[in-house]
Tab-separated table of C-alpha atoms in Angstrom:
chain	number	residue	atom	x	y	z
A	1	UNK	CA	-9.655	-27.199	-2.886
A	2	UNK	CA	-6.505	-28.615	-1.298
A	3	UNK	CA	-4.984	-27.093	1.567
A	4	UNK	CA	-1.483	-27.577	2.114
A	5	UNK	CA	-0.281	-25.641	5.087
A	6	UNK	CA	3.161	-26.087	6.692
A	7	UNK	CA	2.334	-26.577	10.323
A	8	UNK	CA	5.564	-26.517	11.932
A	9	UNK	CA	7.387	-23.507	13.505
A	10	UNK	CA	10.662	-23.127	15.330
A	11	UNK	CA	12.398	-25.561	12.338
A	12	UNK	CA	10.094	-28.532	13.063
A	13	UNK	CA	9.979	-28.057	17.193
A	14	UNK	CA	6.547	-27.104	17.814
A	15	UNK	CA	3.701	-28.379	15.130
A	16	UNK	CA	0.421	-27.932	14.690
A	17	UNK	CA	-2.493	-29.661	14.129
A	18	UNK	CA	-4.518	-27.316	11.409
A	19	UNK	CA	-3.603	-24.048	9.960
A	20	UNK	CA	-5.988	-22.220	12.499
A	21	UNK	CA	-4.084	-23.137	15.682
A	22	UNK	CA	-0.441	-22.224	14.052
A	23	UNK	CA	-2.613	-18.981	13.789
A	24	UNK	CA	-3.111	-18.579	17.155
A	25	UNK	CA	0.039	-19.919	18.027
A	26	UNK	CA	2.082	-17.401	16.081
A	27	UNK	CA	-0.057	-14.704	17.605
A	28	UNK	CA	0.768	-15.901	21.155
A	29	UNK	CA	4.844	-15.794	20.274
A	30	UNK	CA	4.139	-12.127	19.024
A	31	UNK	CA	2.367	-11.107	21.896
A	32	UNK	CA	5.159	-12.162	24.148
A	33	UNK	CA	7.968	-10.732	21.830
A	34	UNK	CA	6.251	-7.584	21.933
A	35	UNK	CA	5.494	-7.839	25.760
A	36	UNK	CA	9.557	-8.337	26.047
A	37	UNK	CA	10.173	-5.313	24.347
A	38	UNK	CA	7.778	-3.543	26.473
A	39	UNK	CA	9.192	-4.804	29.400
A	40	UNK	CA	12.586	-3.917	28.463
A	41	UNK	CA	12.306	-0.852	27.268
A	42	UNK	CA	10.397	0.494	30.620
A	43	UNK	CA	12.989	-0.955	32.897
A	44	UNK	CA	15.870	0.056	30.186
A	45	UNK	CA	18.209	-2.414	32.751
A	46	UNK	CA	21.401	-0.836	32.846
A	47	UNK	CA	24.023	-3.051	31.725
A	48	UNK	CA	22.302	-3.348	28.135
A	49	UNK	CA	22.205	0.289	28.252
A	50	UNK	CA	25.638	0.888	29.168
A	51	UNK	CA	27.232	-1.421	27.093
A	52	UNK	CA	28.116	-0.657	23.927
A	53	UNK	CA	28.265	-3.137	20.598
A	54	UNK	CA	29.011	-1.654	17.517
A	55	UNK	CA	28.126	1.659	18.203
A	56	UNK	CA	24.847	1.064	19.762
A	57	UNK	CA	23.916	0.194	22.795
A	58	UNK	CA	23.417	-3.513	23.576
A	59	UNK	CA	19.655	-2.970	24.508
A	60	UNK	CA	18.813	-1.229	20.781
A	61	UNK	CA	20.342	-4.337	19.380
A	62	UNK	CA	18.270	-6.493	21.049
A	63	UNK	CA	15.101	-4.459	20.248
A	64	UNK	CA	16.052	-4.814	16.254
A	65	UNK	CA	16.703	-8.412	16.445
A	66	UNK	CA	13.253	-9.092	18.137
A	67	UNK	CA	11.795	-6.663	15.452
A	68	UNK	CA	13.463	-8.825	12.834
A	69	UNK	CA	12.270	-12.075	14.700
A	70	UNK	CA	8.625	-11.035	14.658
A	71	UNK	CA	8.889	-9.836	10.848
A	72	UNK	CA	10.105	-13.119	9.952
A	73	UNK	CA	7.015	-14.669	11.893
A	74	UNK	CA	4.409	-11.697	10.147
A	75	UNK	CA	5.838	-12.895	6.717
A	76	UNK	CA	6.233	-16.328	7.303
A	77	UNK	CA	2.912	-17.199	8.946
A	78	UNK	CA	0.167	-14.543	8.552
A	79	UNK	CA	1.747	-13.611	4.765
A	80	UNK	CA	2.044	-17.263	4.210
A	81	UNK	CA	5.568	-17.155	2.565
A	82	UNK	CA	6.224	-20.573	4.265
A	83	UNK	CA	3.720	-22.100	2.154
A	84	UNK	CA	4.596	-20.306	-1.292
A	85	UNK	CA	7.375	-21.950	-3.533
A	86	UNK	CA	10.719	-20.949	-2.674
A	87	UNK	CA	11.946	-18.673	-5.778
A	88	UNK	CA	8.789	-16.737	-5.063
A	89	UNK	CA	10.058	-16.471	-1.175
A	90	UNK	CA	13.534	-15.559	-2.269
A	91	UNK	CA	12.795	-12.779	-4.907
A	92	UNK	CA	10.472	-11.281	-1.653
A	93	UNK	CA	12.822	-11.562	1.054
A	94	UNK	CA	16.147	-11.297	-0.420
A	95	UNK	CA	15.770	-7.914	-2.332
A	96	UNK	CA	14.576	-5.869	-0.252
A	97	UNK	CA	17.238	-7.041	2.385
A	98	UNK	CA	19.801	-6.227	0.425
A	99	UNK	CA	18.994	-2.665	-0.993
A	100	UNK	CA	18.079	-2.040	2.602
A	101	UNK	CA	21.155	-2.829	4.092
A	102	UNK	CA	22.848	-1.052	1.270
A	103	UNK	CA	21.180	2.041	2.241
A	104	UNK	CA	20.920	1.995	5.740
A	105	UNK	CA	24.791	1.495	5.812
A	106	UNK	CA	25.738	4.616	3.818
A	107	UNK	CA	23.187	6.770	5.480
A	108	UNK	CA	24.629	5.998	8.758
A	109	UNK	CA	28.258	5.917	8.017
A	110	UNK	CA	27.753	9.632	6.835
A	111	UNK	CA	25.405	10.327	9.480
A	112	UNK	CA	28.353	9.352	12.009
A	113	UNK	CA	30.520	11.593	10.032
A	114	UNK	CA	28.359	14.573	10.326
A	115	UNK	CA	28.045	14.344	13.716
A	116	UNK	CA	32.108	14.147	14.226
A	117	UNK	CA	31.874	17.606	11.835
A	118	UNK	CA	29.176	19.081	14.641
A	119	UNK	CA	31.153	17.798	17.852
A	120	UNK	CA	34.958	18.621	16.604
A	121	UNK	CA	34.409	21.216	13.261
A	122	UNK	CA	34.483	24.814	13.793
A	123	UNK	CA	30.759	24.843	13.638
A	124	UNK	CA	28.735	26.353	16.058
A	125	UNK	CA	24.938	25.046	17.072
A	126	UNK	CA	24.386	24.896	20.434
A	127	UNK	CA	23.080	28.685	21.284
B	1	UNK	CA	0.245	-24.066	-2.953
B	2	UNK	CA	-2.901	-24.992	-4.360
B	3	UNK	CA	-5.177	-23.297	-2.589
B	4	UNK	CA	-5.214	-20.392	-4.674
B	5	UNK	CA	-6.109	-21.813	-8.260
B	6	UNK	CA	-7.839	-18.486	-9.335
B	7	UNK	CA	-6.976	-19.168	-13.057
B	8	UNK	CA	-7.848	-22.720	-14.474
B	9	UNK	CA	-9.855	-22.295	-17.381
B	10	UNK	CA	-10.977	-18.760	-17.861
B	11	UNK	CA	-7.431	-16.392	-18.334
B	12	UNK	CA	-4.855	-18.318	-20.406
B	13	UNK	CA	-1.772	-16.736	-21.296
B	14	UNK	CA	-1.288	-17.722	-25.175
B	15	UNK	CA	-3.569	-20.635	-23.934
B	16	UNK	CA	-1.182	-21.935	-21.940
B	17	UNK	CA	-2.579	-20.889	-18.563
B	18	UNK	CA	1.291	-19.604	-16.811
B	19	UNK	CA	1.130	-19.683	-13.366
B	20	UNK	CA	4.786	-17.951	-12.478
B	21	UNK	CA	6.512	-19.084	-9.413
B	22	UNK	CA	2.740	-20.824	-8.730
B	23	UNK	CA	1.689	-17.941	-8.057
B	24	UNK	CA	-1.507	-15.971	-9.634
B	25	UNK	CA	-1.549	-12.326	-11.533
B	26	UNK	CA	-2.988	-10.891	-8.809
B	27	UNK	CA	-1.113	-12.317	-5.962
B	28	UNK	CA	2.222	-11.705	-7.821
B	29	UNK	CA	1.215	-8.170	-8.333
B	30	UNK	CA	0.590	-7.792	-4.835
B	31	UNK	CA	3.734	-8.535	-3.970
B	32	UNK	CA	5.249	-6.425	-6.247
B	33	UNK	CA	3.821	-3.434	-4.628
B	34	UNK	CA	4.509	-4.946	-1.227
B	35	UNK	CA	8.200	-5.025	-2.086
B	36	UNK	CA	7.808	-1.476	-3.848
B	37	UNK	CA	6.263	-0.117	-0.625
B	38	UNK	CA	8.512	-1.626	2.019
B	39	UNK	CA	11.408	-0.276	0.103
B	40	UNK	CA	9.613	3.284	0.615
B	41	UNK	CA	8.950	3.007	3.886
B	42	UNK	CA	12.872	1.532	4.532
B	43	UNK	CA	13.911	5.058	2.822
B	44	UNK	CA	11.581	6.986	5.437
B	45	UNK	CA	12.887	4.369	8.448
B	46	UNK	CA	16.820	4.890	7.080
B	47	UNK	CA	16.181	8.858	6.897
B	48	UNK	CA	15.462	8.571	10.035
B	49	UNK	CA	17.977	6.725	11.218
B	50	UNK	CA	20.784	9.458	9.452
B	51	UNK	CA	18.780	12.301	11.166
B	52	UNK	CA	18.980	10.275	14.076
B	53	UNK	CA	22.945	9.579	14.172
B	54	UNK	CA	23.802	12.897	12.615
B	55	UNK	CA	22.159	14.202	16.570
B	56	UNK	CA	22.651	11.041	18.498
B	57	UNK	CA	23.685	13.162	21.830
B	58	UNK	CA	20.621	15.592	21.092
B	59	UNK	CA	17.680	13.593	19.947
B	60	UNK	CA	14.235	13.092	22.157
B	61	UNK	CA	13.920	10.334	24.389
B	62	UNK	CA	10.813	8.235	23.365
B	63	UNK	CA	9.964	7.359	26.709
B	64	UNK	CA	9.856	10.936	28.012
B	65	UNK	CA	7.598	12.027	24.805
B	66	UNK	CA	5.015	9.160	24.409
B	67	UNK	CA	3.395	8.991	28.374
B	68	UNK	CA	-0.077	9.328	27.806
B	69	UNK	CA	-3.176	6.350	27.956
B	70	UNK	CA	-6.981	8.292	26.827
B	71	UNK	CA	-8.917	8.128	30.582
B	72	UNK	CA	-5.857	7.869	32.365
B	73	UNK	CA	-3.789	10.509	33.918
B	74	UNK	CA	-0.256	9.708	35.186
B	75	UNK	CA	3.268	8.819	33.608
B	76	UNK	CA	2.503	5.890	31.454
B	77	UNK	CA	5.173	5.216	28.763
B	78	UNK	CA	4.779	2.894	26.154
B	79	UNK	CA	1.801	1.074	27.172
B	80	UNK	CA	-0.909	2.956	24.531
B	81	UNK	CA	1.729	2.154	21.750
B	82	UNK	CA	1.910	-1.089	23.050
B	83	UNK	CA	-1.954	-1.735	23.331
B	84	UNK	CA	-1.781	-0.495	19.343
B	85	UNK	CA	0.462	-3.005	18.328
B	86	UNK	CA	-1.194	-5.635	19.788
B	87	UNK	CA	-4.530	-4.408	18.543
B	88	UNK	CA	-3.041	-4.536	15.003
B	89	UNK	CA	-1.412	-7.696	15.427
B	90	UNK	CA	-5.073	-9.355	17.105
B	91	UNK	CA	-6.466	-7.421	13.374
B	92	UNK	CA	-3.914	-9.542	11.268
B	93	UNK	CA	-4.771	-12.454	13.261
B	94	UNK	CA	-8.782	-12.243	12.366
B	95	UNK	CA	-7.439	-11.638	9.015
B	96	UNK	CA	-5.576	-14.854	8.541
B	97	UNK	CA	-8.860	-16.479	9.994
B	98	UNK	CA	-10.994	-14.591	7.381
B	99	UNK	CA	-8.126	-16.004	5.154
B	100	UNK	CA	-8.583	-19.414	5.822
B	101	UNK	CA	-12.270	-19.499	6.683
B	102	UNK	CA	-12.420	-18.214	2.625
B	103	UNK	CA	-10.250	-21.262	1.352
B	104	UNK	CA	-12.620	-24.207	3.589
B	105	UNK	CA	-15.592	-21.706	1.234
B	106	UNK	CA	-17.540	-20.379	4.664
B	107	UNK	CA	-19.094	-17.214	3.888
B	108	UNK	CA	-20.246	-16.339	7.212
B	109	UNK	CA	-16.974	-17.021	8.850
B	110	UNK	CA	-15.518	-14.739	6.534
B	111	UNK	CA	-17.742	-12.334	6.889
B	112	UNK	CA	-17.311	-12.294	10.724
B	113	UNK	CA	-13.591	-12.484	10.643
B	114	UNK	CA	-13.361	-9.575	7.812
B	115	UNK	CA	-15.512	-7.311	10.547
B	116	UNK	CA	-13.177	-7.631	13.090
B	117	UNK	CA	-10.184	-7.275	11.036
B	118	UNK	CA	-12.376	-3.744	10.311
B	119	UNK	CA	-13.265	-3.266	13.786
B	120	UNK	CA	-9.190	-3.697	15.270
B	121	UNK	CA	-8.251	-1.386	11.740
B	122	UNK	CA	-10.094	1.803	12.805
B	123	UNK	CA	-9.540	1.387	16.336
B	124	UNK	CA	-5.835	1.633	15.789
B	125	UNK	CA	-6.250	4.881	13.190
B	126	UNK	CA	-8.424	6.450	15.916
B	127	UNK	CA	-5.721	5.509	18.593
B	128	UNK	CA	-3.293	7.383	16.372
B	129	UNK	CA	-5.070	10.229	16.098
B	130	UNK	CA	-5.559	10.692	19.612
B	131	UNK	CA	-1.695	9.777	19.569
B	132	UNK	CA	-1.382	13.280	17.000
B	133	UNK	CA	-3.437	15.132	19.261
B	134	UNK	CA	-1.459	14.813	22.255
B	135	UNK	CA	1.677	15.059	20.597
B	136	UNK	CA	0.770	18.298	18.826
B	137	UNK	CA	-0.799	19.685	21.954
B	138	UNK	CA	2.350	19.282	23.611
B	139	UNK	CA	3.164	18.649	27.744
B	140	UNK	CA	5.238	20.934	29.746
B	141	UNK	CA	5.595	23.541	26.968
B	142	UNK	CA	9.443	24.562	26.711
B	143	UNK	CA	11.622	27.688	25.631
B	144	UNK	CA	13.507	27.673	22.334
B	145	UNK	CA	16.482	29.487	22.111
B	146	UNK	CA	18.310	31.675	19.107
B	147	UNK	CA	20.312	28.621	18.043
B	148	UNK	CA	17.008	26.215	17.647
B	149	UNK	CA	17.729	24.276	20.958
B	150	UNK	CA	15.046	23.649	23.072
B	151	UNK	CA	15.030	24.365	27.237
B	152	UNK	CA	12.918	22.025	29.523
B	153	UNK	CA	12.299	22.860	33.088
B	154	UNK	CA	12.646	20.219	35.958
B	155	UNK	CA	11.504	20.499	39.389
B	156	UNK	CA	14.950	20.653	41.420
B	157	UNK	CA	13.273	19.056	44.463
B	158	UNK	CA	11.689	15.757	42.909
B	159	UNK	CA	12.945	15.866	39.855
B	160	UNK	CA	9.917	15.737	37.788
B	161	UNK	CA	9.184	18.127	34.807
B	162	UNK	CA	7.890	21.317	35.501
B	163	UNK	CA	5.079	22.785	33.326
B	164	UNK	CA	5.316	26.398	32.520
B	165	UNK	CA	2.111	26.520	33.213
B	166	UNK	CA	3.026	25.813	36.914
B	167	UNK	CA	5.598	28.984	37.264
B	168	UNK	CA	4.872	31.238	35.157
B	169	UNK	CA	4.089	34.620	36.269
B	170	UNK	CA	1.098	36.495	34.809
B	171	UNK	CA	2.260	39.965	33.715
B	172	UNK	CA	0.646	42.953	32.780
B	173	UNK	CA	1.368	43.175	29.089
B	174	UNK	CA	-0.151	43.420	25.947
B	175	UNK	CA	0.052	40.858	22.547
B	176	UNK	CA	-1.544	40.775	19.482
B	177	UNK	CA	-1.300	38.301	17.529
B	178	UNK	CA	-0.880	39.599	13.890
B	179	UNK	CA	-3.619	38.946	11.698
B	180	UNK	CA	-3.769	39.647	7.944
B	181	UNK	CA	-7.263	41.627	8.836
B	182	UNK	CA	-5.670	43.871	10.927
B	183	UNK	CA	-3.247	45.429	8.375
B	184	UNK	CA	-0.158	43.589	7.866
B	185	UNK	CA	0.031	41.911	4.390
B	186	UNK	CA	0.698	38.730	3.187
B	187	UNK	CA	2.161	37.463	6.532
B	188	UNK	CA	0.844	35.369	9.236
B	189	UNK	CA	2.307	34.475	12.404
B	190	UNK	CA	2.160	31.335	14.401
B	191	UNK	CA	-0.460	31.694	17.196
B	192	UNK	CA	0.292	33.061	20.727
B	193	UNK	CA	1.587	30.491	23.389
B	194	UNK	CA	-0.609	30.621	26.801
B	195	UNK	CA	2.603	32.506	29.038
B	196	UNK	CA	4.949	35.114	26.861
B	197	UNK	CA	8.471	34.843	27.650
B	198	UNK	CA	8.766	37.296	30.000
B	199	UNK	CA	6.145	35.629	31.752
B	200	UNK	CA	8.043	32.605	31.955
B	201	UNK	CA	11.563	33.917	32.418
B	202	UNK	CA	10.279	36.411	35.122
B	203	UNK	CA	8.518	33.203	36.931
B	204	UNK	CA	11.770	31.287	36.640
B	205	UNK	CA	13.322	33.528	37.970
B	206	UNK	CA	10.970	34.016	41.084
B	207	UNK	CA	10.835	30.025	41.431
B	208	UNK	CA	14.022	29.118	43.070
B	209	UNK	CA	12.682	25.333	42.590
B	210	UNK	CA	13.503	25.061	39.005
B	211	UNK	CA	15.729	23.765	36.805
B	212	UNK	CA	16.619	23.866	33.231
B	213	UNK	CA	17.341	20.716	31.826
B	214	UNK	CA	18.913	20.643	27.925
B	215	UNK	CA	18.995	18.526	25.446
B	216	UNK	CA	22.331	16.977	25.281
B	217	UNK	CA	21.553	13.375	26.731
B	218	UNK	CA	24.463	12.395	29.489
B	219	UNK	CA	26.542	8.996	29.847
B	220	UNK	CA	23.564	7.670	31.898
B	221	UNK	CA	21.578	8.142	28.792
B	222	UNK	CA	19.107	11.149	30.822
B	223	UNK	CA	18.969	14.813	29.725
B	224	UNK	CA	21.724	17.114	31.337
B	225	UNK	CA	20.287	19.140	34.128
B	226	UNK	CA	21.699	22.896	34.796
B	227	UNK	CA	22.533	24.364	38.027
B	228	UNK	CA	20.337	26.938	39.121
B	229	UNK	CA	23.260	29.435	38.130
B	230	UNK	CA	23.959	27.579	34.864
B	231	UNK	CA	19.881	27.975	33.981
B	232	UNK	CA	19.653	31.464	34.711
B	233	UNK	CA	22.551	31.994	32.320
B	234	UNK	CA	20.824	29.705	29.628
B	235	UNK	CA	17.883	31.027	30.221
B	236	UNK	CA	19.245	34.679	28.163
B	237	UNK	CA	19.625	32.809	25.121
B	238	UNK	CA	16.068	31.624	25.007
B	239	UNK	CA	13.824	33.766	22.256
B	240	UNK	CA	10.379	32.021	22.673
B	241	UNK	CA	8.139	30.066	23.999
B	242	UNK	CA	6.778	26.431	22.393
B	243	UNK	CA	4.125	24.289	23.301
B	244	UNK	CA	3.548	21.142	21.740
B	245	UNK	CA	4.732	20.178	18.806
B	246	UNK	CA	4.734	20.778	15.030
B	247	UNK	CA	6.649	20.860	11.668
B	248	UNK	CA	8.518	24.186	12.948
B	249	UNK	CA	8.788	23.754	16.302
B	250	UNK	CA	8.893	21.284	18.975
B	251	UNK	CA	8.715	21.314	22.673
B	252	UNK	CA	10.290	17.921	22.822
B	253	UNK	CA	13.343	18.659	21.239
B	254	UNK	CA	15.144	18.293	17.576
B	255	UNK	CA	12.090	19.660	15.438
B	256	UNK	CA	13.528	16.474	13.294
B	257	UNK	CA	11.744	14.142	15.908
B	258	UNK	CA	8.381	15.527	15.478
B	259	UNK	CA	9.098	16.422	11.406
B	260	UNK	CA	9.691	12.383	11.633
B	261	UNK	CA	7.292	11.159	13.447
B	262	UNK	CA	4.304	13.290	11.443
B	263	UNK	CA	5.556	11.930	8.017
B	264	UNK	CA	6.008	8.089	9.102
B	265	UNK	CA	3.578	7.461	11.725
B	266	UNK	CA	1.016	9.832	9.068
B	267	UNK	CA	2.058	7.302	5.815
B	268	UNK	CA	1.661	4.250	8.057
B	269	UNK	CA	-1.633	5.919	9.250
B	270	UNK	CA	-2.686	6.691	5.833
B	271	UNK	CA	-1.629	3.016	4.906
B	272	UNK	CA	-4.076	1.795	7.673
B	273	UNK	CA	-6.852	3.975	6.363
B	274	UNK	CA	-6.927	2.824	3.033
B	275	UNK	CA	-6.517	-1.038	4.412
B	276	UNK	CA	-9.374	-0.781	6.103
B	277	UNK	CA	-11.295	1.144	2.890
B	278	UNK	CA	-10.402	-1.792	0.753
B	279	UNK	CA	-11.519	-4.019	3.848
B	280	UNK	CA	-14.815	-2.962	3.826
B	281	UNK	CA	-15.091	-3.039	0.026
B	282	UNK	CA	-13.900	-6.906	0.311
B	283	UNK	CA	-16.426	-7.590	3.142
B	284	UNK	CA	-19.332	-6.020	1.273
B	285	UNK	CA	-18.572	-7.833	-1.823
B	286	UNK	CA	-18.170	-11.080	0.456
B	287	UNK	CA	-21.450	-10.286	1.504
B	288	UNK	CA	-23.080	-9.795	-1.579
B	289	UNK	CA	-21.769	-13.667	-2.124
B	290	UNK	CA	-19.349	-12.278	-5.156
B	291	UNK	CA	-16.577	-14.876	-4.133
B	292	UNK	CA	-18.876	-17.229	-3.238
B	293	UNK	CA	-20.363	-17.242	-6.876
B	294	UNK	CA	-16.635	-16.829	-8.044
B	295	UNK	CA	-15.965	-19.851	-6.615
B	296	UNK	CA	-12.810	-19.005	-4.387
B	297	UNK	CA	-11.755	-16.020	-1.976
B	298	UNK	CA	-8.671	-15.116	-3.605
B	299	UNK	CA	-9.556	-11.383	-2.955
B	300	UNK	CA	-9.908	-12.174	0.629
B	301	UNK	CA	-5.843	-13.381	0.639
B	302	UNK	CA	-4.629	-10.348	-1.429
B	303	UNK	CA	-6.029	-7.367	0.878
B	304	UNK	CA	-4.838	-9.902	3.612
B	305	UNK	CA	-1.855	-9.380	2.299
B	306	UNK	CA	-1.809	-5.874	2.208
B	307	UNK	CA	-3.043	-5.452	5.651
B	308	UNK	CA	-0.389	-7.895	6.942
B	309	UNK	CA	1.995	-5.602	5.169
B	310	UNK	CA	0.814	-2.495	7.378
B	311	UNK	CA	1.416	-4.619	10.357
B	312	UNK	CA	4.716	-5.875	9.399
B	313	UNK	CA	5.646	-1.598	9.195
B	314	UNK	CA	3.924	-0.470	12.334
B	315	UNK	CA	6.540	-3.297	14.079
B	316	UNK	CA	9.593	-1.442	12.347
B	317	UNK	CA	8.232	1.663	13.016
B	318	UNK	CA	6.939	0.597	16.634
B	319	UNK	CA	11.075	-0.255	17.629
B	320	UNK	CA	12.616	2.749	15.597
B	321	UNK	CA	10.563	5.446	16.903
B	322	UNK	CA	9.131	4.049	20.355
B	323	UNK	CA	11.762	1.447	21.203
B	324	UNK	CA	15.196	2.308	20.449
């Protein structure tokens, strides 16, 4: 059987000599994401706490864009999108993305309005 | 890609032998369901997130609920989650391996790699039940008052949570539990926590030491803490005691949190459990030399990707309930 692996990450920066090392290499770039995030959020350093982007603090958006990062590596490499034909890729990735974003957008739009009800309505919970 | 020819000669469609988007049935319908189930589990994840911003200023901190490592005593936060992410992450890993050990044709590589994958499966399910456990068991224990708000108690000296164990007073009282044996129909209460709350309020109020913290979260992003007069005033709103955690109550705060974490940490968990079924199915067929005699591993790829699938979740759910 053939075996026709793309061995480059990082668009082309870091390659790989067979499909087992990429395999190990992807798992060492996880491991340190997730050690980041680890790091991070035990020290929670105080700027990216305090500051605010968006309505969240700087340090949660960091967190989701590493998630994202290491998703994109999960899919990519162990789920071996890279190496399937691109339609196939897009119909995957792109759906999903998009009813998610739908969704998580309305949720927490109306999420953000119940709260102002709670903090400002005539509405009573903390007792 | 061509390593996954599955079809060639023996299942033609119309004769034709349709490979769609070069993919194969059973690879295509595994990503069906893979786009299917993420889609569920982005419902649970958003649900979460509304619950979340609807009580932004109210919700648990993760790091104050999640401090425990099995053998260890001591404030550790994060680190067991983290040691289960990386154990399922090192499971996907062997997975690939058992992945591409199965397209170079090695049975015994396969079968070696498929055990670990096995191996680093169950030892994150167990981890999560001993994550349940400790959760449900609970900490420091806490009051709940009339309006569903939970009380914590802090030592005011150090600063550190107090247990109620540590205050309470023992008192001479009497409770029963009720008990549909002993007369009252069709009802059943929850069981008895270790102190009542007269034994905690009347050792709260003996303790000049602590505090009552709430569960508003300040600008520094910490719990408010009462003044001693400010607790003792709280403290008349409180109506019982909670320890640990469940679908009703919860000593960590917004029952939400724990209501949460049960139903998407438990589907994940279930998820896991059935990978590692269809796991062992795979390796005893692998085995038994059914791929080999097959002629390609195919199976081996699509529970790979099913298992990857798990561990792409646990890293949503590992930010949006430990994390953020």
């Amino acid at each position: 059987m053939a075996h026709e692996h793309k061995l480059e990450i990082f668009r082309g920066l870091l390659k790989f000599k067979s499909n087992t090392q990429k395999i190990w290499g992807v798992l060492i770039f996880l491991s340190v994401v997730t050690a980041i995030e680890v790091v991070l959020g035990i020290i929670k350093p105080s700027f990216l706490v305090l500051t605010s982007f968006l309505g969240m603090k700087l340090l949660n958006w960091i967190f989701i864009i590493l998630t994202l990062v290491k998703a994109y590596y999960i899919a990519w490499d162990f789920m071996h999108l890279r190496d399937e034909k691109s339609s196939m890729r897009r119909a995957i990735v792109w759906t999903p993305i998009f009813l998610v974003s739908y969704l998580v957008f309305i949720l927490l739009f109306e999420a953000v309005y119940i709260y102002d009800v709670f903090k400002n309505g005539f509405f009573a919970w903390d007792f | 890609m061509d390593t996954t020819v599955t079809t060639g000669n023996e299942e033609n469609v119309w004769g034709g032998g349709n490979r769609p988007l070069g993919a194969s049935y059973g690879k295509m319908m595994m990503w069906f369901f893979i786009v299917s189930d993420a889609l569920t589990f982005s419902g649970f994840l958003a649900s979460y997130g509304f619950s979340r911003f609807k009580f932004i200023e109210t919700w648990p901190i993760a790091d104050e609920v999640f401090t425990h490592v099995p053998f260890f005593h001591g404030n550790y936060p994060m680190i067991y989650v983290a040691f289960m992410t990386f154990v399922l992450i090192m499971s996907s890993v062997t997975m690939v391996l058992a992945v591409d050990a199965g397209h170079k044709m090695k049975q015994n590589k396969v079968i070696i790699y498929m055990f670990l994958t096995i191996i680093g499966g169950a030892i994150f399910v167990g981890s999560q039940a001993w994550e349940w456990a400790t959760f449900i068991k609970g900490d420091f224990g806490a009051l709940e008052t009339k309006g569903g708000r939970v009380l914590q108690f802090v030592k005011a000296d150090t600063g550190e949570r107090a247990s109620i164990s540590e205050f309470s007073m023992t008192l001479e009282e009497d409770r029963v539990a009720d008990a549909r044996d002993s007369g009252i129909w069709f009802t059943d209460n929850e069981s008895l926590p270790n102190y009542s709350l007269n034994e905690v309020i009347e050792g709260f109020k003996a303790n000049p030491n602590i505090l009552i913290r709430t569960e508003k979260i300040n600008e520094e992003g910490e719990k408010t803490l009462l003044t001693r007069e400010q607790s003792l005033g709280r403290l008349k709103d409180a109506v019982r005691v909670v320890e640990g955690a469940n679908l009703v109550r919860n000593e960590y705060g917004s029952r939400l949190f724990a209501d949460f974490f049960f139903f998407i940490t438990g589907f994940h968990g279930f998820h896991v459990f059935s990978g590692v079924v269809i796991n062992v199915i795979i390796f005893f067929n692998i085995i038994l030399g059914t791929y080999e005699r097959r002629g390609h591993y195919e199976m081996v790829e699509k529970v790979g990707l099913y298992w990857h699938f798990v561990d792409l979740v646990w890293v949503f759910v590992f930010t949006f309930f430990y994390l953020v």
